[in-house]
Amino acid sequence: MAVMAMAAALRGPGGRFRWRTQATAGGVRGSARGAAAGRQDYNLLVIGGGSGGLACAKEAAQLGKKVAVVDYVEPSPRGTRWGLGGTCVNVGCIPKKLIHQAALLGGMIRDAPHYGWDVAQPVLHDWRKMAEAVQNYVKSLNWGHRVQLQDRKVKYFNIKASFVNEHTICGVTKGGKETLLSAEHIVIATGGRPRYPTHIEGALEYGITSDDIFWLKESPGKTLVVGASYVALECAGFLTGLGLDTTVMMRSIPLRGFDQQMSSLVTAYMASQGTRFLKHCTPSRVQKLPDGQLQVTWEDLTSGKENMGTFSTVLWAIGRIPETRSLNLENAGINTNPNSQKILVDAQEATSVPHIYAIGDVAEGRPELTPTAIMAGKLLARRLYGQSLDVMDYSNVPTTVFTPLEYGCVGLSEEEAMARHGEEHVEVYHAYYKPLEFTVAERDASQCYIKVSVLMGLDWGMPGGERQGKSWHPRVEKLHATTRAPKAGPCVQPRGPVSSQAGS
């Protein structure tokens, strides 16, 4: 590329960046402005227009700095693309929660006759109408982000960025035009994209991911969801709730990394609502039949037998990979985890290059949650330009899984608590309960459950500093509950056998 060839000429003695460049209709040229060694175009350059990157950029601009955001969405293998705002706005939290709400409304309609509403049954769902409404709302958010950047005088570039050196990036537009941008500080907030099992025949050609499901114009019909992540279960949950024939195929355990007792309650409730589960199975081939249906072949790992089924849609939800491969991080000397390809950062969000930072899903060891990325971005901008010393605290971050029976948690899972502190120091208090709104409609509440894992018998903060036997430690290590909290609190008691029920 012409601009890459020019990059070497833009370095002075010792490899220091010397020239500012700007794009013109004829390509990239050097500018006499900024000829002094080390002069940069911007105080802060943010790569990635998702929640974390935008928060960081707007905060820095608010503090009076010259800021630019570069963002580019590579279309999915199915050709799906979207606007400014990142995963959460376009193919994550926002459309997911809206369609989840659509599914919950279906359940409320079925409950309505119990509360005196005369609702003719069956009530049919119109995917096209829902999709149009959700997609229009997402597009309004895309426009809103553009307006907010403009109001804060943040320069926005719709270009695909890669590093030239530690202060300079090369950006390429959709039409192939190139430009060079430089900055004193650079923040990488490119997030991640769904992983495709490319070793499976037909997976890439015929499957979709969460990048596509929310932008479908027509109903996906009978769907096979492959994976057991929260993305897999959330998608399967709302598809079932919308009346679609839905099957989840999972190789091992559901919701890896979450409390496994709670995870089993989540999947048990989903099964009771009609979602089918193929456990300990892995797909080996996807073929398209003459009628357009997809024939999936899979192996049952327990029996070793091969099975086949036919579906309208196959949705892969087997994890995500960071958007680092096209950034040419090696040109800037930025280190990554060789296994995850995520960028290694310290407590200050700094990479191996002190003035380059990484926040959000692209950073190693960070929770893949929008609110944490937003706060990390804001705090980083304040440390850089607002004389603040506050760093992001990533411990005990609460999260929710938006499955049909919603699941919220914070802290350590029971398994993690016992592994870290020893089973003898952890006591679990728990209760089953029935939410008030479940009563009149006679809904099954056997999976509504709350538990608290407590660290016992240690002297942290106790009066006199003496070891206390079998007494509550004031810090709750973990809280697990469905987010449908009871209207009257359950009686939370020490847990005996898991099958026992305490409270009401």
Short mmCIF file of C-alpha atoms in Angstrom, two decimals:
data_model
loop_
_atom_site.label_atom_id
_atom_site.label_comp_id
_atom_site.label_asym_id
_atom_site.label_seq_id
_atom_site.Cartn_x
_atom_site.Cartn_y
_atom_site.Cartn_z
CA MET A 1 0.00 0.00 0.00
CA ALA A 2 1.25 3.43 -0.93
CA VAL A 3 0.66 4.88 2.51
CA MET A 4 2.62 2.12 4.19
CA ALA A 5 5.55 2.75 1.87
CA MET A 6 5.43 6.41 2.85
CA ALA A 7 5.43 5.60 6.56
CA ALA A 8 9.19 5.04 6.64
CA ALA A 9 9.72 8.44 5.07
CA LEU A 10 7.68 10.02 7.84
CA ARG A 11 10.22 9.01 10.46
CA GLY A 12 13.15 11.21 11.31
CA PRO A 13 16.48 10.16 12.84
CA GLY A 14 16.01 7.46 15.42
CA GLY A 15 12.62 6.53 13.99
CA ARG A 16 10.78 9.45 15.61
CA PHE A 17 7.57 10.57 13.93
CA ARG A 18 8.11 13.99 12.34
CA TRP A 19 5.38 14.81 9.87
CA ARG A 20 1.67 15.27 10.09
CA THR A 21 -0.25 13.76 7.15
CA GLN A 22 -3.75 14.22 5.88
CA ALA A 23 -5.94 12.53 3.30
CA THR A 24 -6.88 14.29 0.10
CA ALA A 25 -8.81 13.16 -2.95
CA GLY A 26 -5.52 12.11 -4.46
CA GLY A 27 -4.45 9.99 -1.51
CA VAL A 28 -2.04 10.73 1.37
CA ARG A 29 0.48 13.52 1.45
CA GLY A 30 2.86 15.00 3.99
CA SER A 31 1.95 18.34 5.51
CA ALA A 32 4.34 21.12 6.46
CA ARG A 33 2.22 21.72 9.51
CA GLY A 34 3.46 19.85 12.53
CA ALA A 35 6.94 19.58 11.13
CA ALA A 36 8.46 19.79 14.58
CA ALA A 37 9.59 16.40 15.84
CA GLY A 38 6.94 14.67 17.94
CA ARG A 39 4.06 16.95 16.89
CA GLN A 40 0.85 14.90 16.79
CA ASP A 41 -2.56 15.40 15.18
CA TYR A 42 -4.53 14.65 18.35
CA ASN A 43 -4.11 14.49 22.10
CA LEU A 44 -6.13 11.25 22.13
CA LEU A 45 -6.98 8.80 19.36
CA VAL A 46 -9.52 6.07 20.16
CA ILE A 47 -9.66 2.99 17.93
CA GLY A 48 -13.13 1.51 18.23
CA GLY A 49 -16.53 3.17 18.46
CA GLY A 50 -18.13 0.91 21.05
CA SER A 51 -19.35 1.81 24.53
CA GLY A 52 -15.92 1.98 26.18
CA GLY A 53 -14.19 3.84 23.38
CA LEU A 54 -16.94 6.42 23.00
CA ALA A 55 -17.07 7.02 26.76
CA CYS A 56 -13.31 7.59 26.87
CA ALA A 57 -13.36 9.91 23.85
CA LYS A 58 -16.25 12.04 25.11
CA GLU A 59 -14.75 12.33 28.59
CA ALA A 60 -11.39 13.48 27.18
CA ALA A 61 -13.11 16.01 24.92
CA GLN A 62 -15.05 17.30 27.92
CA LEU A 63 -11.70 17.92 29.59
CA GLY A 64 -10.68 20.14 26.69
CA LYS A 65 -8.53 17.75 24.65
CA LYS A 66 -8.41 17.27 20.89
CA VAL A 67 -9.86 13.82 20.30
CA ALA A 68 -10.57 11.54 17.35
CA VAL A 69 -12.47 8.24 17.12
CA VAL A 70 -11.87 5.76 14.31
CA ASP A 71 -14.36 2.96 13.82
CA TYR A 72 -15.07 0.45 11.08
CA VAL A 73 -17.42 -2.53 11.04
CA GLU A 74 -16.22 -5.44 8.97
CA PRO A 75 -19.34 -7.18 7.62
CA SER A 76 -20.11 -10.61 9.05
CA PRO A 77 -19.65 -13.63 6.75
CA ARG A 78 -23.38 -13.29 6.06
CA GLY A 79 -22.88 -9.64 5.04
CA THR A 80 -24.47 -8.06 8.11
CA ARG A 81 -23.10 -4.64 9.04
CA TRP A 82 -24.16 -1.85 11.35
CA GLY A 83 -23.39 1.68 12.51
CA LEU A 84 -21.52 3.46 15.29
CA GLY A 85 -21.95 2.18 18.84
CA GLY A 86 -20.23 -1.19 19.01
CA THR A 87 -21.49 -4.62 19.97
CA CYS A 88 -23.79 -3.60 22.83
CA VAL A 89 -25.80 -1.10 20.81
CA ASN A 90 -25.98 -3.02 17.54
CA VAL A 91 -25.69 -6.78 18.10
CA GLY A 92 -25.63 -7.21 21.87
CA CYS A 93 -27.30 -5.79 24.97
CA ILE A 94 -29.80 -3.44 23.34
CA PRO A 95 -31.43 -5.62 20.64
CA LYS A 96 -31.05 -8.68 22.88
CA LYS A 97 -32.97 -7.09 25.75
CA LEU A 98 -35.67 -5.75 23.44
CA ILE A 99 -36.29 -9.16 21.86
CA HIS A 100 -36.07 -10.77 25.30
CA GLN A 101 -38.82 -8.35 26.35
CA ALA A 102 -40.88 -9.37 23.33
CA ALA A 103 -40.60 -12.99 24.47
CA LEU A 104 -41.56 -12.12 28.05
CA LEU A 105 -44.63 -10.29 26.77
CA GLY A 106 -45.73 -13.55 25.17
CA GLY A 107 -45.68 -15.19 28.58
CA MET A 108 -47.59 -12.29 30.11
CA ILE A 109 -50.26 -12.61 27.44
CA ARG A 110 -50.72 -16.25 28.43
CA ASP A 111 -51.01 -15.14 32.07
CA ALA A 112 -53.46 -12.34 31.25
CA PRO A 113 -56.72 -14.39 31.37
CA HIS A 114 -55.92 -15.33 34.99
CA TYR A 115 -55.96 -11.61 35.79
CA GLY A 116 -59.28 -10.95 34.05
CA TRP A 117 -58.11 -9.97 30.58
CA ASP A 118 -60.15 -11.49 27.76
CA VAL A 119 -57.40 -12.34 25.25
CA ALA A 120 -58.27 -14.46 22.23
CA GLN A 121 -55.90 -17.41 21.92
CA PRO A 122 -53.66 -18.23 20.22
CA VAL A 123 -51.83 -14.91 19.91
CA LEU A 124 -49.43 -14.92 16.97
CA HIS A 125 -46.09 -13.14 16.82
CA ASP A 126 -44.89 -11.12 13.82
CA TRP A 127 -41.08 -11.34 13.60
CA ARG A 128 -40.89 -8.86 10.73
CA LYS A 129 -42.74 -6.15 12.66
CA MET A 130 -40.64 -6.71 15.80
CA ALA A 131 -37.37 -6.75 13.85
CA GLU A 132 -38.22 -3.52 12.04
CA ALA A 133 -39.02 -1.76 15.33
CA VAL A 134 -35.88 -3.00 17.08
CA GLN A 135 -33.63 -2.21 14.10
CA ASN A 136 -35.08 1.29 13.74
CA TYR A 137 -34.39 1.97 17.41
CA VAL A 138 -30.80 0.75 17.06
CA LYS A 139 -30.32 3.02 14.03
CA SER A 140 -31.56 5.95 16.10
CA LEU A 141 -28.87 5.16 18.67
CA ASN A 142 -26.24 5.06 15.89
CA TRP A 143 -27.30 8.56 14.85
CA GLY A 144 -27.38 9.73 18.47
CA HIS A 145 -23.75 8.68 18.97
CA ARG A 146 -22.72 10.59 15.84
CA VAL A 147 -24.49 13.70 17.14
CA GLN A 148 -22.90 13.40 20.59
CA LEU A 149 -19.41 13.20 19.09
CA GLN A 150 -20.12 16.23 16.93
CA ASP A 151 -21.49 18.20 19.89
CA ARG A 152 -18.31 17.47 21.86
CA LYS A 153 -16.11 18.31 18.86
CA VAL A 154 -14.74 14.77 18.64
CA LYS A 155 -13.59 14.01 15.10
CA TYR A 156 -15.09 10.78 13.76
CA PHE A 157 -13.43 8.70 11.03
CA ASN A 158 -15.20 5.70 9.48
CA ILE A 159 -11.94 3.94 8.62
CA LYS A 160 -10.29 0.60 9.35
CA ALA A 161 -7.21 1.29 11.45
CA SER A 162 -3.85 -0.43 11.75
CA PHE A 163 -0.65 0.70 13.46
CA VAL A 164 2.25 2.20 11.53
CA ASN A 165 4.27 2.93 14.65
CA GLU A 166 3.63 3.64 18.31
CA HIS A 167 2.11 7.08 17.62
CA THR A 168 0.62 6.61 14.15
CA ILE A 169 -2.19 4.62 12.58
CA CYS A 170 -3.10 4.09 8.95
CA GLY A 171 -6.80 4.19 8.16
CA VAL A 172 -8.51 2.82 5.06
CA THR A 173 -12.04 3.78 4.04
CA LYS A 174 -14.58 1.42 2.50
CA GLY A 175 -13.62 2.89 -0.88
CA GLY A 176 -9.91 2.22 -0.34
CA LYS A 177 -8.73 5.76 0.44
CA GLU A 178 -5.94 5.91 3.00
CA THR A 179 -4.96 8.40 5.66
CA LEU A 180 -2.45 8.64 8.49
CA LEU A 181 -3.41 9.90 11.94
CA SER A 182 -1.16 10.40 14.95
CA ALA A 183 -1.75 11.07 18.63
CA GLU A 184 0.06 11.50 21.93
CA HIS A 185 -2.10 8.81 23.52
CA ILE A 186 -3.95 5.97 21.79
CA VAL A 187 -6.73 3.84 23.26
CA ILE A 188 -7.64 0.49 21.70
CA ALA A 189 -11.29 -0.39 22.28
CA THR A 190 -12.11 -2.62 19.34
CA GLY A 191 -14.02 -5.29 21.26
CA GLY A 192 -14.56 -8.76 19.80
CA ARG A 193 -16.57 -10.75 17.27
CA PRO A 194 -18.24 -14.17 17.41
CA ARG A 195 -16.09 -17.21 16.78
CA TYR A 196 -16.92 -19.53 13.89
CA PRO A 197 -15.99 -23.26 14.10
CA THR A 198 -14.22 -23.18 10.74
CA HIS A 199 -13.13 -26.81 11.14
CA ILE A 200 -16.76 -27.90 10.72
CA GLU A 201 -17.86 -28.39 7.13
CA GLY A 202 -20.51 -25.84 6.16
CA ALA A 203 -20.27 -23.84 9.38
CA LEU A 204 -19.14 -20.60 7.74
CA GLU A 205 -21.23 -20.98 4.59
CA TYR A 206 -24.57 -21.76 6.22
CA GLY A 207 -24.43 -20.70 9.86
CA ILE A 208 -25.09 -17.33 11.48
CA THR A 209 -24.02 -15.78 14.79
CA SER A 210 -25.22 -13.07 17.18
CA ASP A 211 -23.84 -10.63 14.58
CA ASP A 212 -26.75 -11.63 12.35
CA ILE A 213 -29.71 -12.83 14.43
CA PHE A 214 -30.88 -9.34 15.45
CA TRP A 215 -30.77 -8.03 11.87
CA LEU A 216 -32.78 -10.82 10.22
CA LYS A 217 -35.77 -9.46 8.31
CA GLU A 218 -37.60 -12.79 8.44
CA SER A 219 -38.12 -15.27 11.26
CA PRO A 220 -35.24 -17.75 11.64
CA GLY A 221 -37.78 -20.57 12.01
CA LYS A 222 -36.70 -23.86 13.53
CA THR A 223 -33.29 -23.08 15.01
CA LEU A 224 -30.32 -25.05 16.30
CA VAL A 225 -28.22 -22.99 18.73
CA VAL A 226 -24.74 -24.47 19.13
CA GLY A 227 -23.00 -23.52 22.36
CA ALA A 228 -23.71 -23.19 26.07
CA SER A 229 -22.53 -19.63 26.71
CA TYR A 230 -24.82 -16.91 28.03
CA VAL A 231 -25.21 -15.69 24.43
CA ALA A 232 -26.37 -19.17 23.38
CA LEU A 233 -28.88 -19.53 26.20
CA GLU A 234 -30.21 -15.98 25.89
CA CYS A 235 -30.82 -16.41 22.16
CA ALA A 236 -32.39 -19.83 22.60
CA GLY A 237 -34.57 -18.46 25.38
CA PHE A 238 -36.09 -15.62 23.41
CA LEU A 239 -36.50 -17.77 20.28
CA THR A 240 -38.51 -20.30 22.31
CA GLY A 241 -40.45 -17.48 23.93
CA LEU A 242 -41.42 -16.17 20.49
CA GLY A 243 -42.89 -19.58 19.65
CA LEU A 244 -40.05 -20.98 17.54
CA ASP A 245 -38.89 -24.59 17.66
CA THR A 246 -35.47 -24.23 19.33
CA THR A 247 -32.75 -26.72 20.24
CA VAL A 248 -29.51 -26.06 22.14
CA MET A 249 -26.54 -28.32 21.42
CA MET A 250 -23.82 -28.19 24.06
CA ARG A 251 -20.59 -30.11 24.36
CA SER A 252 -20.07 -29.82 28.12
CA ILE A 253 -21.55 -27.61 30.86
CA PRO A 254 -23.84 -24.59 30.54
CA LEU A 255 -22.66 -21.10 31.52
CA ARG A 256 -19.03 -22.01 32.16
CA GLY A 257 -17.54 -19.64 34.73
CA PHE A 258 -20.89 -19.11 36.46
CA ASP A 259 -22.16 -20.95 39.54
CA GLN A 260 -23.11 -24.38 38.26
CA GLN A 261 -26.03 -24.96 40.62
CA MET A 262 -27.59 -21.73 39.36
CA SER A 263 -26.76 -22.64 35.76
CA SER A 264 -28.62 -25.94 36.11
CA LEU A 265 -31.69 -24.09 37.37
CA VAL A 266 -31.53 -21.76 34.36
CA THR A 267 -31.46 -24.64 31.85
CA ALA A 268 -34.10 -26.62 33.77
CA TYR A 269 -36.51 -23.69 33.51
CA MET A 270 -35.72 -23.27 29.81
CA ALA A 271 -36.46 -26.96 29.23
CA SER A 272 -39.78 -26.60 31.07
CA GLN A 273 -40.69 -23.78 28.68
CA GLY A 274 -40.03 -25.90 25.59
CA THR A 275 -36.35 -25.46 24.69
CA ARG A 276 -34.77 -28.80 23.78
CA PHE A 277 -31.23 -29.64 24.85
CA LEU A 278 -28.79 -31.99 23.14
CA LYS A 279 -26.19 -32.53 25.84
CA HIS A 280 -22.65 -33.84 25.29
CA CYS A 281 -22.97 -33.49 21.53
CA THR A 282 -20.77 -31.83 18.92
CA PRO A 283 -21.68 -30.98 15.31
CA SER A 284 -19.50 -32.34 12.51
CA ARG A 285 -21.18 -31.13 9.31
CA VAL A 286 -23.80 -28.69 8.01
CA GLN A 287 -25.28 -29.30 4.55
CA LYS A 288 -27.85 -27.30 2.62
CA LEU A 289 -30.71 -29.38 1.23
CA PRO A 290 -32.48 -28.65 -2.08
CA ASP A 291 -35.43 -27.10 -0.22
CA GLY A 292 -33.12 -24.64 1.56
CA GLN A 293 -33.24 -26.41 4.91
CA LEU A 294 -30.00 -27.21 6.77
CA GLN A 295 -29.12 -30.80 7.62
CA VAL A 296 -26.84 -30.98 10.63
CA THR A 297 -24.82 -34.05 11.52
CA TRP A 298 -23.52 -34.42 15.07
CA GLU A 299 -21.86 -36.93 17.34
CA ASP A 300 -23.21 -37.94 20.72
CA LEU A 301 -20.05 -37.96 22.86
CA THR A 302 -21.63 -40.27 25.42
CA SER A 303 -22.72 -43.06 23.07
CA GLY A 304 -20.38 -42.31 20.16
CA LYS A 305 -23.33 -42.49 17.78
CA GLU A 306 -23.86 -40.14 14.84
CA ASN A 307 -27.20 -38.35 14.51
CA MET A 308 -28.79 -35.95 12.04
CA GLY A 309 -31.47 -33.28 12.20
CA THR A 310 -32.97 -30.66 9.91
CA PHE A 311 -33.24 -26.97 10.82
CA SER A 312 -34.05 -23.67 9.15
CA THR A 313 -31.23 -21.81 10.93
CA VAL A 314 -27.99 -22.80 12.68
CA LEU A 315 -26.72 -20.20 15.17
CA TRP A 316 -23.14 -20.50 16.41
CA ALA A 317 -22.61 -19.17 19.94
CA ILE A 318 -19.33 -20.81 20.93
CA GLY A 319 -17.39 -17.81 22.18
CA ARG A 320 -15.83 -14.61 20.92
CA ILE A 321 -12.42 -13.53 19.63
CA PRO A 322 -10.84 -10.09 20.11
CA GLU A 323 -10.63 -7.69 17.17
CA THR A 324 -6.83 -7.47 17.17
CA ARG A 325 -5.76 -9.42 14.10
CA SER A 326 -5.86 -6.55 11.61
CA LEU A 327 -4.41 -3.87 13.91
CA ASN A 328 -0.74 -4.70 13.18
CA LEU A 329 -0.01 -4.39 16.90
CA GLU A 330 3.55 -5.59 16.34
CA ASN A 331 4.34 -2.33 14.50
CA ALA A 332 3.76 -0.47 17.76
CA GLY A 333 5.35 -3.11 20.02
CA ILE A 334 2.08 -4.02 21.76
CA ASN A 335 2.10 -7.41 23.50
CA THR A 336 -0.82 -9.84 23.43
CA ASN A 337 -1.68 -13.13 25.08
CA PRO A 338 -0.57 -15.70 22.46
CA ASN A 339 -3.55 -17.93 23.28
CA SER A 340 -6.44 -15.49 23.55
CA GLN A 341 -4.94 -12.78 21.30
CA LYS A 342 -6.18 -10.23 23.81
CA ILE A 343 -3.99 -7.24 24.66
CA LEU A 344 -2.03 -7.44 27.90
CA VAL A 345 -2.69 -4.48 30.19
CA ASP A 346 -1.81 -3.36 33.71
CA ALA A 347 -4.05 -1.88 36.40
CA GLN A 348 -3.87 1.50 34.64
CA GLU A 349 -5.15 -0.10 31.37
CA ALA A 350 -1.69 0.55 29.84
CA THR A 351 -0.26 -1.88 27.31
CA SER A 352 3.41 -2.76 26.90
CA VAL A 353 3.73 0.68 25.27
CA PRO A 354 3.18 3.25 28.07
CA HIS A 355 1.11 5.77 26.06
CA ILE A 356 -1.10 3.12 24.40
CA TYR A 357 -4.03 1.71 26.37
CA ALA A 358 -6.66 -1.00 25.90
CA ILE A 359 -10.10 -1.17 27.50
CA GLY A 360 -13.14 -3.41 27.27
CA ASP A 361 -13.40 -6.85 25.70
CA VAL A 362 -10.12 -6.52 23.78
CA ALA A 363 -8.09 -6.33 27.01
CA GLU A 364 -6.86 -9.47 28.76
CA GLY A 365 -8.53 -10.35 32.06
CA ARG A 366 -11.35 -7.82 31.85
CA PRO A 367 -15.03 -8.75 32.22
CA GLU A 368 -16.85 -8.56 28.90
CA LEU A 369 -19.47 -6.16 30.20
CA THR A 370 -20.55 -2.81 28.78
CA PRO A 371 -20.83 -0.87 32.07
CA THR A 372 -17.28 -1.81 33.11
CA ALA A 373 -15.90 -0.74 29.71
CA ILE A 374 -17.73 2.59 29.98
CA MET A 375 -16.40 3.29 33.47
CA ALA A 376 -12.90 2.13 32.56
CA GLY A 377 -12.92 4.53 29.60
CA LYS A 378 -14.09 7.48 31.66
CA LEU A 379 -11.57 6.83 34.45
CA LEU A 380 -8.74 6.47 31.94
CA ALA A 381 -9.55 9.85 30.38
CA ARG A 382 -9.67 11.45 33.82
CA ARG A 383 -6.30 9.99 34.77
CA LEU A 384 -4.76 11.22 31.53
CA TYR A 385 -6.25 14.71 31.50
CA GLY A 386 -8.18 15.36 34.69
CA GLN A 387 -5.53 14.91 37.39
CA SER A 388 -7.38 11.91 38.80
CA LEU A 389 -5.68 8.84 40.25
CA ASP A 390 -8.76 6.60 40.34
CA VAL A 391 -8.44 3.22 38.63
CA MET A 392 -11.17 0.79 37.69
CA ASP A 393 -12.05 -1.80 40.35
CA TYR A 394 -12.94 -5.00 38.49
CA SER A 395 -13.70 -7.06 41.60
CA ASN A 396 -17.27 -8.03 42.51
CA VAL A 397 -18.89 -6.69 39.34
CA PRO A 398 -22.56 -7.75 39.18
CA THR A 399 -23.97 -9.20 36.00
CA THR A 400 -27.25 -10.58 34.67
CA VAL A 401 -27.99 -13.35 32.20
CA PHE A 402 -31.20 -12.55 30.32
CA THR A 403 -32.52 -16.07 29.97
CA PRO A 404 -36.30 -16.63 30.33
CA LEU A 405 -35.81 -16.89 34.08
CA GLU A 406 -33.31 -14.06 34.52
CA TYR A 407 -30.23 -14.79 36.57
CA GLY A 408 -28.21 -12.17 38.44
CA CYS A 409 -24.99 -12.65 40.38
CA VAL A 410 -22.06 -10.86 41.94
CA GLY A 411 -18.81 -12.07 43.48
CA LEU A 412 -17.41 -15.60 43.51
CA SER A 413 -19.33 -18.66 42.44
CA GLU A 414 -19.71 -21.32 45.11
CA GLU A 415 -17.08 -23.41 43.34
CA GLU A 416 -14.62 -20.50 43.18
CA ALA A 417 -15.25 -19.53 46.81
CA MET A 418 -14.49 -23.05 48.04
CA ALA A 419 -11.43 -23.39 45.82
CA ARG A 420 -10.04 -20.07 47.06
CA HIS A 421 -10.90 -20.27 50.77
CA GLY A 422 -11.48 -23.96 51.46
CA GLU A 423 -14.82 -25.69 51.89
CA GLU A 424 -14.58 -25.44 55.67
CA HIS A 425 -14.58 -21.63 55.51
CA VAL A 426 -17.57 -21.23 53.16
CA GLU A 427 -21.18 -21.54 54.25
CA VAL A 428 -24.10 -21.25 51.84
CA TYR A 429 -27.40 -19.67 52.83
CA HIS A 430 -30.29 -20.22 50.47
CA ALA A 431 -34.02 -20.16 49.81
CA TYR A 432 -36.53 -21.17 47.19
CA TYR A 433 -39.35 -18.70 46.74
CA LYS A 434 -42.40 -17.91 44.61
CA PRO A 435 -42.65 -14.41 43.14
CA LEU A 436 -46.02 -12.85 43.84
CA GLU A 437 -46.83 -12.39 40.15
CA PHE A 438 -46.44 -16.17 39.67
CA THR A 439 -49.22 -17.00 42.13
CA VAL A 440 -52.48 -16.01 40.43
CA ALA A 441 -51.27 -17.31 37.07
CA GLU A 442 -50.19 -20.56 38.75
CA ARG A 443 -46.77 -20.42 37.11
CA ASP A 444 -44.09 -22.93 38.00
CA ALA A 445 -41.61 -21.38 40.45
CA SER A 446 -39.52 -24.46 41.23
CA GLN A 447 -36.40 -22.81 39.80
CA CYS A 448 -36.80 -19.46 41.62
CA TYR A 449 -33.90 -19.54 44.04
CA ILE A 450 -31.55 -17.25 45.94
CA LYS A 451 -28.30 -18.09 47.66
CA VAL A 452 -25.46 -16.29 49.41
CA SER A 453 -22.02 -17.82 49.84
CA VAL A 454 -20.43 -16.45 53.01
CA LEU A 455 -16.81 -16.54 54.16
CA MET A 456 -16.92 -17.78 57.75
CA GLY A 457 -14.70 -17.91 60.78
CA LEU A 458 -12.02 -15.37 59.78
CA ASP A 459 -10.96 -12.29 61.75
CA TRP A 460 -11.16 -9.67 58.97
CA GLY A 461 -12.41 -6.47 60.56
CA MET A 462 -13.75 -8.19 63.67
CA PRO A 463 -13.54 -6.28 67.00
CA GLY A 464 -10.27 -7.01 68.75
CA GLY A 465 -8.87 -8.75 65.68
CA GLU A 466 -9.59 -12.17 67.15
CA ARG A 467 -10.62 -15.17 65.13
CA GLN A 468 -14.37 -15.66 65.26
CA GLY A 469 -15.76 -19.17 64.95
CA LYS A 470 -18.97 -19.75 62.95
CA SER A 471 -19.84 -16.06 62.80
CA TRP A 472 -20.89 -14.00 59.81
CA HIS A 473 -18.15 -12.23 58.00
CA PRO A 474 -19.59 -8.84 57.03
CA ARG A 475 -18.45 -9.15 53.41
CA VAL A 476 -20.70 -11.18 51.15
CA GLU A 477 -18.55 -13.08 48.71
CA LYS A 478 -21.35 -14.00 46.37
CA LEU A 479 -24.99 -13.30 45.78
CA HIS A 480 -26.93 -15.40 43.30
CA ALA A 481 -30.57 -14.77 42.59
CA THR A 482 -33.06 -14.66 39.82
CA THR A 483 -33.66 -10.99 39.18
CA ARG A 484 -37.37 -11.60 39.62
CA ALA A 485 -37.06 -10.73 43.27
CA PRO A 486 -39.87 -11.85 45.58
CA LYS A 487 -42.39 -9.24 46.70
CA ALA A 488 -42.06 -10.68 50.19
CA GLY A 489 -38.54 -11.73 51.08
CA PRO A 490 -37.76 -15.44 51.44
CA CYS A 491 -36.41 -16.81 54.68
CA VAL A 492 -32.76 -17.42 53.82
CA GLN A 493 -31.37 -20.32 55.84
CA PRO A 494 -28.15 -22.37 55.96
CA ARG A 495 -28.28 -24.92 53.17
CA GLY A 496 -28.77 -28.56 53.80
CA PRO A 497 -29.29 -30.89 50.86
CA VAL A 498 -29.79 -29.01 47.61
CA SER A 499 -33.28 -30.47 47.24
CA SER A 500 -34.49 -28.92 50.51
CA GLN A 501 -36.67 -25.81 50.31
CA ALA A 502 -36.50 -22.94 52.73
CA GLY A 503 -38.83 -19.97 52.69
CA SER A 504 -41.87 -19.46 50.53
#
